[in-house]
Tab-separated table of C-alpha atoms in Angstrom:
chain	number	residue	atom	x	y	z
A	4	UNK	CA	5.169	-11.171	17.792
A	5	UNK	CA	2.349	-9.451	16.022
A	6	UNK	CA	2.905	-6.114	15.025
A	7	UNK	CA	0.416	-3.475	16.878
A	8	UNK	CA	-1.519	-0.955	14.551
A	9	UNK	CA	-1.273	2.108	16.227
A	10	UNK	CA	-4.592	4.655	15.994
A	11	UNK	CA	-4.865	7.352	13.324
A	12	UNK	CA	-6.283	10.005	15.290
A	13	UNK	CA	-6.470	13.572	13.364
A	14	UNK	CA	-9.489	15.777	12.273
A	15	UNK	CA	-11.091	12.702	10.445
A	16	UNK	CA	-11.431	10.701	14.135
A	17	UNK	CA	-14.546	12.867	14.969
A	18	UNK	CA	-17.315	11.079	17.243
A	19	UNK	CA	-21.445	11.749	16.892
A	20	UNK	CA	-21.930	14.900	18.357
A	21	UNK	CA	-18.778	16.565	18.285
A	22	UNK	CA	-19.447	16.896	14.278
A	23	UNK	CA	-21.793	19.646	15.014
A	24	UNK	CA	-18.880	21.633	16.584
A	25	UNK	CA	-16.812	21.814	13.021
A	26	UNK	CA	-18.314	24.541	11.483
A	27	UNK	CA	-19.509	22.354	8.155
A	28	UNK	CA	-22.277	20.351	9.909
A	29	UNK	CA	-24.888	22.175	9.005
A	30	UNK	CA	-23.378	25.191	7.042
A	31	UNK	CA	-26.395	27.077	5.622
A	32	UNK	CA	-26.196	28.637	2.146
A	33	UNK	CA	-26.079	32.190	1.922
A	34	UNK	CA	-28.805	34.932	-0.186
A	35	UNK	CA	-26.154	35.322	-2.328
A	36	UNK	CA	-24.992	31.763	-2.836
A	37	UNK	CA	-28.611	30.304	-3.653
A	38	UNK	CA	-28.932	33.293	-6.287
A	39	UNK	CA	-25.888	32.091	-8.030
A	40	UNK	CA	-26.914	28.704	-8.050
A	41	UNK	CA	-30.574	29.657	-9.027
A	42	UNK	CA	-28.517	31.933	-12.059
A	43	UNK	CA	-26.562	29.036	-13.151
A	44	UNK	CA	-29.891	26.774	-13.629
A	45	UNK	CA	-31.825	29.672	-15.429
A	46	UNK	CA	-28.768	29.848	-17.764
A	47	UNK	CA	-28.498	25.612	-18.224
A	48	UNK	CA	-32.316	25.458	-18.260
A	49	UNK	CA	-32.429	28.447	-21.287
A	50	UNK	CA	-29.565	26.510	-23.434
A	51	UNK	CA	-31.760	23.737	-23.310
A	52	UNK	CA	-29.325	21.366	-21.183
A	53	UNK	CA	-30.261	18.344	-18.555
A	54	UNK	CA	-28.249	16.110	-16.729
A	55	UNK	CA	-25.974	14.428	-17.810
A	56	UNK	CA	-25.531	16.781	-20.436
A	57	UNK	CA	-23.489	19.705	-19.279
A	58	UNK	CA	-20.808	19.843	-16.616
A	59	UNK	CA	-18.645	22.505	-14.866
A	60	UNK	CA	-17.820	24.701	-17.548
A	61	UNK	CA	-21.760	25.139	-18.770
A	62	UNK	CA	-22.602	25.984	-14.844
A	63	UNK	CA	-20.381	28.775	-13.716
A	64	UNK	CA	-20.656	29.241	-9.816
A	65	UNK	CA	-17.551	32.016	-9.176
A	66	UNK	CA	-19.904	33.398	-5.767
A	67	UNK	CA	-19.716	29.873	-4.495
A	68	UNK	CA	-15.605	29.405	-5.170
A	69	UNK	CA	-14.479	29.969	-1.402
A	70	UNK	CA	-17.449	27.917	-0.005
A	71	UNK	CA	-16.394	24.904	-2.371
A	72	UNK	CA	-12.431	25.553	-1.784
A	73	UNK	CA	-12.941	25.073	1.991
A	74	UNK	CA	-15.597	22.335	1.257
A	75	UNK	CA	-13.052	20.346	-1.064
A	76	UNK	CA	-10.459	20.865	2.026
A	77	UNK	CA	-12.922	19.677	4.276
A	78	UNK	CA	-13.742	16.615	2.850
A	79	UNK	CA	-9.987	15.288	2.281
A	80	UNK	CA	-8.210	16.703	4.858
A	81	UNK	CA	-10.892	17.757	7.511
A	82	UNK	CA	-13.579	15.919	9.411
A	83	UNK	CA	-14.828	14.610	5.764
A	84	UNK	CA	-18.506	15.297	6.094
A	85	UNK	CA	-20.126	18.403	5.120
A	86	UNK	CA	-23.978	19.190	4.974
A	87	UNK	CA	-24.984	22.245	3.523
A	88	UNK	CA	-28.756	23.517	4.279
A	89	UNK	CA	-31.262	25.824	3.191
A	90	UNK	CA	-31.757	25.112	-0.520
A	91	UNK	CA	-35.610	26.700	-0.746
A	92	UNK	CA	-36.377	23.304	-2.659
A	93	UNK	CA	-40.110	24.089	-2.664
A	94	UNK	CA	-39.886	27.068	-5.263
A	95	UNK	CA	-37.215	25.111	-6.993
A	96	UNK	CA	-39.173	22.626	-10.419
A	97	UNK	CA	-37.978	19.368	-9.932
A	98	UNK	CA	-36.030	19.489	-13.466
A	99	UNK	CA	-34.466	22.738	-12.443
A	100	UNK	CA	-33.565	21.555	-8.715
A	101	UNK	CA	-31.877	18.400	-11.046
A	102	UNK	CA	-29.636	20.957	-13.053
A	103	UNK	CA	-28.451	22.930	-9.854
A	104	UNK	CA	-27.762	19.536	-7.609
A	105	UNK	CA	-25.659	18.108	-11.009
A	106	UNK	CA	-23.862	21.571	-11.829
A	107	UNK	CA	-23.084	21.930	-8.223
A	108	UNK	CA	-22.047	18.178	-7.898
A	109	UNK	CA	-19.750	18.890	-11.442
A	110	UNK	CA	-18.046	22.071	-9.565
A	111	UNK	CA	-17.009	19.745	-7.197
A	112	UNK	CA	-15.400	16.704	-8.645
A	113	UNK	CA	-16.586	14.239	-12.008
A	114	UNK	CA	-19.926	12.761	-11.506
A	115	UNK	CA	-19.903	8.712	-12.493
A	116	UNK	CA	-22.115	6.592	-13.930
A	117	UNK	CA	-23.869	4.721	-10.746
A	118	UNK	CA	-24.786	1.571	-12.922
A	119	UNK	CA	-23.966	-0.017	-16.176
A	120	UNK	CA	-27.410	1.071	-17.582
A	121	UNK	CA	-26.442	4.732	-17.749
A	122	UNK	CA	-27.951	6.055	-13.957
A	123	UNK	CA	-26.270	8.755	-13.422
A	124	UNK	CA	-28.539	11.260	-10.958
A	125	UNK	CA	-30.260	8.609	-8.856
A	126	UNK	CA	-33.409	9.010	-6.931
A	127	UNK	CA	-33.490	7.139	-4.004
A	128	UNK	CA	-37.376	6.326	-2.731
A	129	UNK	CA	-39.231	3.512	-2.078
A	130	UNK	CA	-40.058	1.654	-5.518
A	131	UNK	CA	-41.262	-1.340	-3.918
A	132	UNK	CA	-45.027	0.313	-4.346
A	133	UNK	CA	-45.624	-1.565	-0.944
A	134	UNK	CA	-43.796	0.412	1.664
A	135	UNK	CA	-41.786	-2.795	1.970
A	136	UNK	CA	-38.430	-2.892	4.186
A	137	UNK	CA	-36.030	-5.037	2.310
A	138	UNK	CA	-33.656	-6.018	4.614
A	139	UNK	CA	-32.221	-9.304	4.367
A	140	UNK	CA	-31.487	-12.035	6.440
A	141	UNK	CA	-34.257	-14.881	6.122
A	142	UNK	CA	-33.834	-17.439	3.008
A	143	UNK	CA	-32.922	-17.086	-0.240
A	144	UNK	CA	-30.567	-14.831	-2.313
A	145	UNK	CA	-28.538	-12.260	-0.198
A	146	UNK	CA	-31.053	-9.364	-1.691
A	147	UNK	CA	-28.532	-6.264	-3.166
A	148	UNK	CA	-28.072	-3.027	-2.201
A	149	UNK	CA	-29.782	-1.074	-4.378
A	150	UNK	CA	-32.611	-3.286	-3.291
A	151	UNK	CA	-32.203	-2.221	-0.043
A	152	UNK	CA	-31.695	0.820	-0.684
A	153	UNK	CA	-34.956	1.711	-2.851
A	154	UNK	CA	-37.319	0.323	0.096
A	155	UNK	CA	-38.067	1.679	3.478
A	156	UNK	CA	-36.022	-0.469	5.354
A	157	UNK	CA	-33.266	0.493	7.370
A	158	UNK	CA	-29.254	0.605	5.404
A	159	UNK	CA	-26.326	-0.894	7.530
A	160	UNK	CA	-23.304	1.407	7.118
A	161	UNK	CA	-21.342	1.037	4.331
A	162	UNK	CA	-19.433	3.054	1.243
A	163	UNK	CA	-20.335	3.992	-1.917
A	164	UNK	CA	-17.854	2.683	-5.044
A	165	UNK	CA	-16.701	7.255	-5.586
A	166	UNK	CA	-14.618	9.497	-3.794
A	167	UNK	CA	-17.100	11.823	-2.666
A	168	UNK	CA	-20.799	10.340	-1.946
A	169	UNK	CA	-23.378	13.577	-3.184
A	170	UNK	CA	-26.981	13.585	-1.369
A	171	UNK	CA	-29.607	15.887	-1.812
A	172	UNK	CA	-33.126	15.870	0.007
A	173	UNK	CA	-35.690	16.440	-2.185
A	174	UNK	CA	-38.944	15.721	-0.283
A	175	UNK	CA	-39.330	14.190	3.383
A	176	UNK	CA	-41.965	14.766	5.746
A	177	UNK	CA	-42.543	11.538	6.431
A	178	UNK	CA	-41.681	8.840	9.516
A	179	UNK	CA	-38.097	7.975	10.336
A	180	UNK	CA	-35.524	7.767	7.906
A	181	UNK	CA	-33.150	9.950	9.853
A	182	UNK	CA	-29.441	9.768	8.480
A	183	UNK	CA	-26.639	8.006	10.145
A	184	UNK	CA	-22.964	8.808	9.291
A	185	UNK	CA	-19.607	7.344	11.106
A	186	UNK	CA	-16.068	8.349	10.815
A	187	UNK	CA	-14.397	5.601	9.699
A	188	UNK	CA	-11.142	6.481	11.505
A	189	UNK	CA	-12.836	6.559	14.735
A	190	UNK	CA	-13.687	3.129	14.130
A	191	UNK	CA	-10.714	2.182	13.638
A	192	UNK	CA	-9.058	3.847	16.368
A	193	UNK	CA	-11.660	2.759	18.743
A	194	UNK	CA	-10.950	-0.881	17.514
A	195	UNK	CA	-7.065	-1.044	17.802
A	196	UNK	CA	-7.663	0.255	21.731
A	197	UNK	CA	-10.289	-2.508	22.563
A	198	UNK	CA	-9.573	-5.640	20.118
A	199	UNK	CA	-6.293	-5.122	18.122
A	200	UNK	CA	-6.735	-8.825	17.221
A	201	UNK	CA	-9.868	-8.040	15.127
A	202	UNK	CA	-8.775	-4.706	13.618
A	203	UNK	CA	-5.663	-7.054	11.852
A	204	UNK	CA	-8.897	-8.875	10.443
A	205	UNK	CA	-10.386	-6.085	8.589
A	206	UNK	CA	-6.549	-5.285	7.098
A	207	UNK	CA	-7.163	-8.725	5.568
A	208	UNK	CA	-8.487	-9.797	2.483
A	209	UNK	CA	-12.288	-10.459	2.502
A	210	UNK	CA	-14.353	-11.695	-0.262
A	211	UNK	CA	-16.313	-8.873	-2.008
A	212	UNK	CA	-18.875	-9.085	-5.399
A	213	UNK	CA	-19.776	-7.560	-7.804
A	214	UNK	CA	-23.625	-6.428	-8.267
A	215	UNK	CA	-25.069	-7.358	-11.100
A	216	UNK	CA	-27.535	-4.430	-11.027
A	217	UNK	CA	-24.912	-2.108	-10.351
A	218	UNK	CA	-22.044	-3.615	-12.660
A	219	UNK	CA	-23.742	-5.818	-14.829
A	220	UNK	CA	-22.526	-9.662	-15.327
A	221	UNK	CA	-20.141	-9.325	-17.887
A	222	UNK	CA	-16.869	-9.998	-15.326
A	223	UNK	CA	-14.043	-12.581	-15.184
A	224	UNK	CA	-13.753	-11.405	-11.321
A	225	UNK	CA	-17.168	-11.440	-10.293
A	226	UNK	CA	-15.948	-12.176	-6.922
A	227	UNK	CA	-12.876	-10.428	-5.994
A	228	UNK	CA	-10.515	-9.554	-2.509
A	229	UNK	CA	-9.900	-6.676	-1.018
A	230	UNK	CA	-9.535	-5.958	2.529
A	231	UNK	CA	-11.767	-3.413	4.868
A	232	UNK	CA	-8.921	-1.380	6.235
A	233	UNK	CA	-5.723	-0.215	3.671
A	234	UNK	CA	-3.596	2.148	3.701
A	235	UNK	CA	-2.160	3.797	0.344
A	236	UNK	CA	1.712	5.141	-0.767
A	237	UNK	CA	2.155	7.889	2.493
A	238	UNK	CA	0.295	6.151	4.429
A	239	UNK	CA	-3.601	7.591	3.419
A	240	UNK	CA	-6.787	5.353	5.303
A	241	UNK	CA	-9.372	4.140	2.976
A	242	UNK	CA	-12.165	1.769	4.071
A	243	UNK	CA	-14.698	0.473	0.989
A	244	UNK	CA	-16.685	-1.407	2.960
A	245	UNK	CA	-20.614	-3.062	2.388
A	246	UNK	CA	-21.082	-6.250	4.263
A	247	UNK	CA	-24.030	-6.950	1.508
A	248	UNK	CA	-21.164	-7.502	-1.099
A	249	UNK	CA	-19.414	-9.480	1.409
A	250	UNK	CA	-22.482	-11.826	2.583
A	251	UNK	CA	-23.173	-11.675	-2.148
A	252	UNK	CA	-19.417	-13.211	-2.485
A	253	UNK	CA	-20.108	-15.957	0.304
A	254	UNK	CA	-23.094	-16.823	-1.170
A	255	UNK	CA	-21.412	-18.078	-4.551
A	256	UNK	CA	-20.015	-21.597	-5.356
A	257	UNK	CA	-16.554	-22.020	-4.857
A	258	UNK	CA	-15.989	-18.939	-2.431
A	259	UNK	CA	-15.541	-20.466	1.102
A	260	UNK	CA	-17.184	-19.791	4.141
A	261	UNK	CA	-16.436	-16.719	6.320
A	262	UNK	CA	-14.236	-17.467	9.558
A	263	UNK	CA	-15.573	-17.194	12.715
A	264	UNK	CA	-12.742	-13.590	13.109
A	265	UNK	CA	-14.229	-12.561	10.184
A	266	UNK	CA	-17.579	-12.704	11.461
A	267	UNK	CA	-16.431	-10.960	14.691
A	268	UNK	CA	-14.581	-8.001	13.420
A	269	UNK	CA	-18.086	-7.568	11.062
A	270	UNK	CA	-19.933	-7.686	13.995
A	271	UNK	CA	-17.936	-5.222	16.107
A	272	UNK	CA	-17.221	-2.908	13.459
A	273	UNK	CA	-20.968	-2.523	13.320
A	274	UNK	CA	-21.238	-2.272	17.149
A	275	UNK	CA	-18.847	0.684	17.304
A	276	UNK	CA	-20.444	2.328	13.853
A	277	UNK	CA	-24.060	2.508	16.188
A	278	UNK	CA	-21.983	3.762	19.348
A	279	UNK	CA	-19.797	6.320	17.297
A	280	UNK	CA	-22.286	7.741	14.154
A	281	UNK	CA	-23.872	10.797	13.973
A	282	UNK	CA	-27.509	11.083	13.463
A	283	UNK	CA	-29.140	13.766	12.237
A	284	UNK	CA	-33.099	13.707	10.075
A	285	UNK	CA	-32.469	14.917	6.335
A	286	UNK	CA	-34.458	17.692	5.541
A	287	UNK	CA	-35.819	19.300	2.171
A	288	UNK	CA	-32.856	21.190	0.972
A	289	UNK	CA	-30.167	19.475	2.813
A	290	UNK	CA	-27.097	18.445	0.365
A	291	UNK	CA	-24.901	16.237	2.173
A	292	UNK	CA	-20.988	15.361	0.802
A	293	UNK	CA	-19.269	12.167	2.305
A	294	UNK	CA	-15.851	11.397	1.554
A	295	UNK	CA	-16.073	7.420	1.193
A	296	UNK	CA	-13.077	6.437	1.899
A	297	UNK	CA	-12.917	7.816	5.985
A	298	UNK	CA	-16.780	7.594	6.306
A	299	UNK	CA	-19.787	5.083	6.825
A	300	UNK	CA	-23.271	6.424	5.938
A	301	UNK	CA	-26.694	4.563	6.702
A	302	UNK	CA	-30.320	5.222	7.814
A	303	UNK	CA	-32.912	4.115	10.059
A	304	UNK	CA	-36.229	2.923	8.311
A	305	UNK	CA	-39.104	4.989	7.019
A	306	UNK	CA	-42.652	5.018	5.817
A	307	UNK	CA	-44.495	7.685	3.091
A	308	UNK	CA	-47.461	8.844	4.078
A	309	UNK	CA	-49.901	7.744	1.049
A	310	UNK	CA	-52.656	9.949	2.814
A	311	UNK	CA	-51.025	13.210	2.419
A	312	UNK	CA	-48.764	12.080	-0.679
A	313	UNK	CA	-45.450	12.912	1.347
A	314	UNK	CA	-42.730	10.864	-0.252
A	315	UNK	CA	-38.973	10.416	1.285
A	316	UNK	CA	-36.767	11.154	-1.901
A	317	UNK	CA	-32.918	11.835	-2.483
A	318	UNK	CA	-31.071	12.683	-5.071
A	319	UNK	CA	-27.727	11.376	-5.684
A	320	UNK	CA	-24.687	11.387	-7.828
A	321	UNK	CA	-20.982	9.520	-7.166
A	322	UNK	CA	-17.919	11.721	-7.616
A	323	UNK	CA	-14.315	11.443	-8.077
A	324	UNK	CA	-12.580	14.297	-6.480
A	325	UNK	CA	-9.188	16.262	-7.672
A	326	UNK	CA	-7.802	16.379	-4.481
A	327	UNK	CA	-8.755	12.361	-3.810
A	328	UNK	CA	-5.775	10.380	-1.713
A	329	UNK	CA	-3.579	7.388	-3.151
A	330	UNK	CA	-5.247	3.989	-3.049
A	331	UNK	CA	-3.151	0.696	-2.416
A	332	UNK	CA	-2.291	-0.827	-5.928
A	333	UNK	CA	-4.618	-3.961	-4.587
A	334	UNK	CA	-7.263	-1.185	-5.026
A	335	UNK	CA	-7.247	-1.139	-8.806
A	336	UNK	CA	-9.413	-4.406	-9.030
A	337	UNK	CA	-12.313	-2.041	-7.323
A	338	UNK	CA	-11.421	1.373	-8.570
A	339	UNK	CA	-9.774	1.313	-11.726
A	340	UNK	CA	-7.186	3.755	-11.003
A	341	UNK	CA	-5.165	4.383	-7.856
A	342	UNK	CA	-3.263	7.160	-8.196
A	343	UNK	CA	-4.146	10.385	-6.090
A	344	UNK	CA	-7.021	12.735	-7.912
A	345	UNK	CA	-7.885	10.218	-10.710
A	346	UNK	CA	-11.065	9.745	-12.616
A	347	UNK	CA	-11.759	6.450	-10.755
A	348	UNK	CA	-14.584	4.502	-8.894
A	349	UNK	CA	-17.702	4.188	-10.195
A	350	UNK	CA	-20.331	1.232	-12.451
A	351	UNK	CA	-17.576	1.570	-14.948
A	352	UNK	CA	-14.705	2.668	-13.646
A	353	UNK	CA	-12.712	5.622	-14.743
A	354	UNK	CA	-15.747	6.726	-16.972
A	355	UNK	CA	-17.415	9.930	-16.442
A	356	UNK	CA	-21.264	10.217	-16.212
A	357	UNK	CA	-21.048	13.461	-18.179
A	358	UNK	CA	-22.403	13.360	-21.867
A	359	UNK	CA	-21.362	15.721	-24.715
């Protein structure tokens, strides 16, 4: 007899609108807090530093410490979303709004390197030139998720390779791209009450690659197993999940085809992500913190307004987290390091983004 997988349940299960109820969805930054973190970039901006060169030490935040303690509890042991508004970002220099999104980002955890040519503060906007929605699906190549990800086009839910996923909205004003987030547990839980069968799918091995603009080309394990659902020593969830890798691995010689289960629990997992998320539009000065390993984050599609000059753009950075959970040792071929609050994840795993 096959072995039921019981739900999970606990503050992480949240469903779409009840995440307005917790308290950290919005939380708007105080007078006092934006001075501090205006302070801290005057100071970086004075000694002459820039991302990636400075971290916590260089930006010194002490009026923001219990906001970030009950963030940092939030996002591990809480409903693991936060969004924190009201950043004035339009009397904020876009260099100086760069040095107080990366010294806040590096008083929360270690930012990462986000590819193996040295991004470390991404901007994420439409560098097609064409408004184009990459999205996949007709012939050719399985196009890659930063591809998808730098046009207009909608994003599936998926995770990014850190503990805690950093988003800031720099400019918007435009059509659409309104920001979709799921809780991975409720997923989950929602699955083992309506298809057990297919949840023990996703606690299976699927095929996963590696990105070559992400993590270059220079792997043995290119292609590599993991599955969608784990749990870690004590029993911690974690989902890394981003069907694009999945449909990349299929699409490489000698990896065989997906099975039709597969192919279901995919499909329902993605069913229950659009009847469970949250959807909220990302405004200029919203900074939103995901912990990646309970949530899903996506977006509908957009279009810039080349008339007025209104671009969508977002900043982000990847962070590992001190107070990160365990991963499953079959985790190390994705993360580097396993053990609870280590400098993991990441292009290159286990190296931080922060130069000297």
């Amino acid at each position: 007899m096959t072995e039921t997988i019981a739900p999970i349940g606990g503050a992480a299960a949240w469903r779409g609108a009840e995440l307005a109820t917790r308290g950290f969805w919005p939380r708007r930054l105080t007078a006092e807090e934006i001075a501090a973190l205006a302070a801290a970039t005057a100071s970086v901006r004075e000694a002459g530093r820039a991302p990636p060169r400075f971290g916590r030490e260089a930006f010194a935040i002490p009026a923001l410490a219990p906001l970030l303690a009950e963030v940092g509890q939030e996002l591990e042991h809480g409903a693991g979303v936060v969004r924190l508004s009201g950043l004035p970002v339009d009397r904020i220099a876009t260099e100086d709004l760069k040095r107080l999104f990366w010294g806040l980002a590096c008083n929360i955890g270690t930012p990462l390197l986000q590819n193996t040519t040295g991004e470390v503060l991404a901007e994420v906007k439409d560098e097609t030139g064409k408004g184009i929605a990459v999205t996949g699906g007709g012939s050719g190549p399985v196009p890659s998720a930063r591809a998808r990800s730098r046009s207009t086009g909608p994003l599936r839910f998926h995770t990014d390779k850190c503990d805690v996923l950093a988003l800031l909205c720099a400019s918007n004003g435009i059509e659409g791209g309104v920001s979709r987030v799921v809780s991975t547990v409720a997923i989950h839980d929602e699955m083992a009450r309506r298809r057990p069968d297919l949840l023990r799918v996703l606690y299976q091995d699927f095929w996963r690659m590696r990105p070559a603009d992400e993590e270059g080309v220079g792997h043995s394990d290119r292609v590599f197993r993991m599955p969608v659902f784990a749990r870690g020593p004590g029993g911690a969830f974690t989902s890394q999940y981003s069907r694009t890798y999945v449909e990349m691995a299929h699409d490489q010689p000698g990896v065989p085809p997906l099975e039709p289960a597969q192919i279901q629990a995919m499909d329902m997992l993605a069913a229950l992500a659009d009847e469970l998320c949250a959807e909220a539009p990302f405004t200029p000065g919203d900074i939103q913190l995901l912990n990646q390993h309970v949530t899903y984050h996506g977006r509908t599609a957009y279009a810039d307004d080349a008339t007025s000059g209104k671009h969508r753009v977002l900043q982000r950075i990847w962070l590992a987290v001190p107070e990160s959970r365990a991963l499953p040792e079959g985790h190390r071929v994705q993360w580097g390091r396993t053990e609870p609050g280590a400098l993991r994840g990441g292009a290159v795993p286990g190296v931080s983004a922060i130069a000297a």
